GROMACS .gro file of C-alpha atoms in nm:
model
  203
    1LYS     CA    1   0.098   0.173   1.181
    2THR     CA    2  -0.243   0.377   1.259
    3GLY     CA    3  -0.312   0.623   1.536
    4LEU     CA    4   0.035   0.832   1.517
    5THR     CA    5   0.018   1.198   1.492
    6PHE     CA    6   0.353   1.334   1.298
    7LEU     CA    7   0.457   1.706   1.370
    8ASN     CA    8   0.658   1.846   1.101
    9TYR     CA    9   0.848   2.218   1.119
   10ARG     CA   10   1.004   2.390   0.830
   11LEU     CA   11   1.204   2.657   0.742
   12TYR     CA   12   1.268   2.738   0.360
   13SER     CA   13   1.483   3.042   0.224
   14TYR     CA   14   1.570   3.105  -0.116
   15ASN     CA   15   1.749   3.416  -0.304
   16TYR     CA   16   1.738   3.413  -0.711
   17LEU     CA   17   1.884   3.586  -0.965
   18LYS     CA   18   1.529   3.718  -1.186
   19THR     CA   19   1.540   3.484  -1.490
   20SER     CA   20   1.497   3.548  -1.880
   21LYS     CA   21   1.201   3.333  -2.047
   22ARG     CA   22   1.502   3.114  -2.212
   23ASP     CA   23   1.631   3.074  -1.877
   24ILE     CA   24   1.560   2.712  -1.752
   25LEU     CA   25   1.690   2.747  -1.387
   26PRO     CA   26   1.783   3.028  -1.245
   27ARG     CA   27   2.156   3.155  -1.358
   28PHE     CA   28   2.247   3.248  -0.997
   29GLY     CA   29   2.064   3.156  -0.651
   30GLN     CA   30   2.099   3.021  -0.337
   31VAL     CA   31   1.841   2.779  -0.134
   32ILE     CA   32   1.809   2.692   0.232
   33ASP     CA   33   1.569   2.409   0.372
   34ILE     CA   34   1.561   2.314   0.724
   35ASN     CA   35   1.327   2.017   0.814
   36TYR     CA   36   1.248   1.861   1.166
   37VAL     CA   37   1.004   1.561   1.214
   38HIS     CA   38   0.863   1.398   1.523
   39ALA     CA   39   0.573   1.216   1.708
   40PRO     CA   40   0.523   1.411   2.016
   41PHE     CA   41   0.272   1.215   2.119
   42ASN     CA   42   0.408   0.881   2.073
   43PRO     CA   43   0.817   0.892   2.188
   44ASP     CA   44   0.827   0.555   2.238
   45GLN     CA   45   0.721   0.457   1.911
   46VAL     CA   46   0.895   0.711   1.697
   47GLY     CA   47   1.174   0.897   1.710
   48SER     CA   48   1.263   1.261   1.524
   49GLU     CA   49   1.484   1.332   1.233
   50VAL     CA   50   1.583   1.613   1.090
   51SER     CA   51   1.738   1.756   0.755
   52VAL     CA   52   1.950   2.049   0.630
   53SER     CA   53   1.990   2.106   0.263
   54GLY     CA   54   2.144   2.359   0.058
   55ILE     CA   55   2.129   2.449  -0.353
   56LEU     CA   56   2.366   2.660  -0.552
   57TYR     CA   57   2.315   2.777  -0.892
   58LEU     CA   58   2.571   2.941  -1.125
   59PRO     CA   59   2.587   3.049  -1.470
   60GLY     CA   60   2.699   2.759  -1.691
   61PHE     CA   61   2.900   2.784  -2.010
   62LEU     CA   62   2.681   2.917  -2.273
   63SER     CA   63   2.384   3.111  -2.241
   64HIS     CA   64   2.052   2.993  -2.040
   65ASN     CA   65   2.270   2.706  -1.908
   66THR     CA   66   2.298   2.660  -1.556
   67ILE     CA   67   2.487   2.445  -1.276
   68ARG     CA   68   2.298   2.327  -1.002
   69LEU     CA   69   2.520   2.221  -0.675
   70SER     CA   70   2.305   2.080  -0.369
   71ALA     CA   71   2.400   1.907  -0.041
   72GLY     CA   72   2.171   1.757   0.239
   73TYR     CA   73   2.238   1.579   0.499
   74LEU     CA   74   1.988   1.402   0.747
   75ASN     CA   75   1.970   1.258   1.147
   76GLN     CA   76   1.757   1.046   1.282
   77VAL     CA   77   1.710   0.904   1.632
   78THR     CA   78   1.488   0.574   1.597
   79GLU     CA   79   1.285   0.375   1.836
   80GLU     CA   80   1.040   0.116   1.767
   81TYR     CA   81   0.997   0.231   1.391
   82ILE     CA   82   1.223   0.426   1.154
   83LEU     CA   83   1.064   0.723   0.942
   84ASN     CA   84   1.130   0.771   0.582
   85ASN     CA   85   1.405   1.001   0.475
   86LEU     CA   86   1.384   1.339   0.452
   87ILE     CA   87   1.664   1.366   0.165
   88SER     CA   88   1.587   1.191  -0.177
   89MET     CA   89   1.816   0.896  -0.260
   90PRO     CA   90   2.064   0.917  -0.554
   91ARG     CA   91   1.853   0.848  -0.891
   92GLY     CA   92   1.859   0.550  -0.984
   93TYR     CA   93   1.840   0.328  -0.655
   94GLU     CA   94   1.539   0.219  -0.431
   95ILE     CA   95   1.415   0.400  -0.144
   96GLU     CA   96   1.623   0.308   0.108
   97LYS     CA   97   1.528   0.418   0.520
   98SER     CA   98   1.900   0.564   0.718
   99GLU     CA   99   1.968   0.681   1.056
  100GLN     CA  100   2.264   0.948   0.904
  101PHE     CA  101   2.226   0.986   0.513
  102LEU     CA  102   2.485   1.291   0.307
  103LYS     CA  103   2.373   1.350  -0.058
  104LEU     CA  104   2.580   1.581  -0.274
  105THR     CA  105   2.467   1.649  -0.627
  106ALA     CA  106   2.605   1.813  -0.907
  107TYR     CA  107   2.347   1.909  -1.220
  108TYR     CA  108   2.425   2.067  -1.546
  109VAL     CA  109   2.108   2.184  -1.773
  110PHE     CA  110   2.114   2.315  -2.097
  111PRO     CA  111   1.845   2.407  -2.377
  112ILE     CA  112   1.842   2.196  -2.708
  113LEU     CA  113   1.611   2.321  -2.967
  114TYR     CA  114   1.339   2.606  -2.941
  115PRO     CA  115   1.114   2.434  -3.220
  116ASP     CA  116   0.809   2.679  -3.134
  117LEU     CA  117   0.605   2.361  -3.349
  118ASN     CA  118   0.203   2.406  -3.309
  119ILE     CA  119   0.037   2.107  -3.419
  120TRP     CA  120  -0.320   2.241  -3.497
  121HIS     CA  121  -0.486   2.333  -3.169
  122PHE     CA  122  -0.383   2.044  -3.017
  123LEU     CA  123  -0.020   2.045  -2.916
  124TYR     CA  124   0.234   2.326  -2.911
  125ILE     CA  125   0.602   2.245  -2.829
  126LYS     CA  126   0.792   2.531  -2.704
  127ARG     CA  127   1.127   2.340  -2.618
  128LEU     CA  128   1.365   2.079  -2.555
  129LYS     CA  129   1.599   2.028  -2.302
  130ALA     CA  130   1.869   1.816  -2.164
  131SER     CA  131   2.064   1.744  -1.846
  132ILE     CA  132   2.393   1.553  -1.698
  133PHE     CA  133   2.392   1.476  -1.318
  134TYR     CA  134   2.610   1.272  -1.036
  135ASP     CA  135   2.480   1.191  -0.725
  136HIS     CA  136   2.697   1.077  -0.448
  137GLY     CA  137   2.523   0.940  -0.121
  138ILE     CA  138   2.662   0.814   0.211
  139GLY     CA  139   2.437   0.617   0.429
  140ASN     CA  140   2.530   0.560   0.803
  141ASN     CA  141   2.294   0.250   0.941
  142VAL     CA  142   2.095   0.159   0.627
  143TYR     CA  143   1.809  -0.042   0.680
  144VAL     CA  144   1.861  -0.340   0.387
  145LYS     CA  145   1.583  -0.588   0.381
  146THR     CA  146   1.687  -0.938   0.415
  147GLU     CA  147   1.537  -1.263   0.490
  148GLU     CA  148   1.584  -1.244   0.862
  149GLY     CA  149   1.503  -0.902   0.884
  150ASP     CA  150   1.644  -0.570   0.859
  151VAL     CA  151   2.033  -0.531   0.877
  152LYS     CA  152   2.183  -0.262   0.923
  153GLN     CA  153   2.497  -0.149   0.710
  154ASP     CA  154   2.680   0.115   0.633
  155LEU     CA  155   2.668   0.177   0.212
  156LEU     CA  156   2.762   0.415  -0.062
  157PHE     CA  157   2.550   0.545  -0.340
  158ARG     CA  158   2.724   0.707  -0.643
  159SER     CA  159   2.498   0.732  -0.973
  160CYS     CA  160   2.515   0.932  -1.315
  161GLY     CA  161   2.282   0.993  -1.626
  162PHE     CA  162   2.106   1.255  -1.824
  163GLU     CA  163   1.769   1.391  -1.879
  164LEU     CA  164   1.582   1.462  -2.166
  165THR     CA  165   1.243   1.672  -2.185
  166SER     CA  166   1.041   1.893  -2.356
  167ASP     CA  167   0.817   2.187  -2.243
  168PHE     CA  168   0.467   2.217  -2.408
  169ASN     CA  169   0.118   2.348  -2.389
  170PHE     CA  170  -0.176   2.090  -2.420
  171MET     CA  171  -0.502   2.150  -2.544
  172HIS     CA  172  -0.502   2.538  -2.503
  173ILE     CA  173  -0.424   2.434  -2.103
  174LEU     CA  174  -0.304   2.720  -1.927
  175PHE     CA  175  -0.041   2.555  -1.747
  176PRO     CA  176   0.297   2.413  -1.933
  177PHE     CA  177   0.383   2.095  -1.939
  178ASP     CA  178   0.725   1.924  -1.875
  179MET     CA  179   0.748   1.556  -1.974
  180GLY     CA  180   1.039   1.328  -2.092
  181ILE     CA  181   1.271   1.047  -1.984
  182ARG     CA  182   1.577   1.015  -1.720
  183PHE     CA  183   1.838   0.751  -1.756
  184SER     CA  184   2.014   0.673  -1.457
  185TYR     CA  185   2.325   0.451  -1.445
  186PRO     CA  186   2.392   0.350  -1.026
  187LEU     CA  187   2.784   0.307  -1.025
  188ASP     CA  188   2.773   0.025  -0.758
  189ASN     CA  189   2.533  -0.234  -0.868
  190ALA     CA  190   2.541  -0.159  -1.231
  191ASN     CA  191   2.182  -0.158  -1.319
  192PRO     CA  192   2.075   0.093  -1.542
  193LYS     CA  193   1.750   0.269  -1.479
  194VAL     CA  194   1.519   0.448  -1.731
  195GLU     CA  195   1.209   0.669  -1.575
  196LEU     CA  196   0.922   0.870  -1.716
  197LEU     CA  197   0.914   1.201  -1.603
  198PHE     CA  198   0.621   1.407  -1.578
  199SER     CA  199   0.550   1.775  -1.401
  200ILE     CA  200   0.260   2.030  -1.473
  201ASP     CA  201   0.397   2.406  -1.363
  202ILE     CA  202   0.075   2.570  -1.176
  203SER     CA  203   0.301   2.904  -1.044
   0.00000   0.00000   0.00000
């Protein structure tokens, strides 16, 4: 719907242990992220949404391994329209909207190989890495699309899987690339999903 003006307030704070060149994630650290969204000039159209999430980084079992634990909760006050969830869905599920949502995630990240492979001036492969994960989501009043319209349901979302990615540089571009695949297995509907992952680190 056009003509709506949203305001988003955010408080983000982090504390990381300095990483070495071979660390994928911080071996110890904490993150807190608080968001609030509303449409102050259209309160009868759109309500408000608040989310609180946190991340805890812990050392893994071997060098350069990291355990990442996270939790997030959102609550929406709905009017005629519902906002998109500020907390992402467990991996492997389609995007849903809900009035309340709780998500817990456990994530283990580790390097596999450091090939240091240079293919002429075209490609330099620095590292192969992997991760395994488990996502757990609990949604209250989830808006499920049916032939009769949206129906509110309380739903449970659970998924596990792995990611296999590579850090590389391409054509002497300064910023490193990260590319690979993700395999997600939703435990509740048993429809596995394979996704292509791609990112560029500009920091």
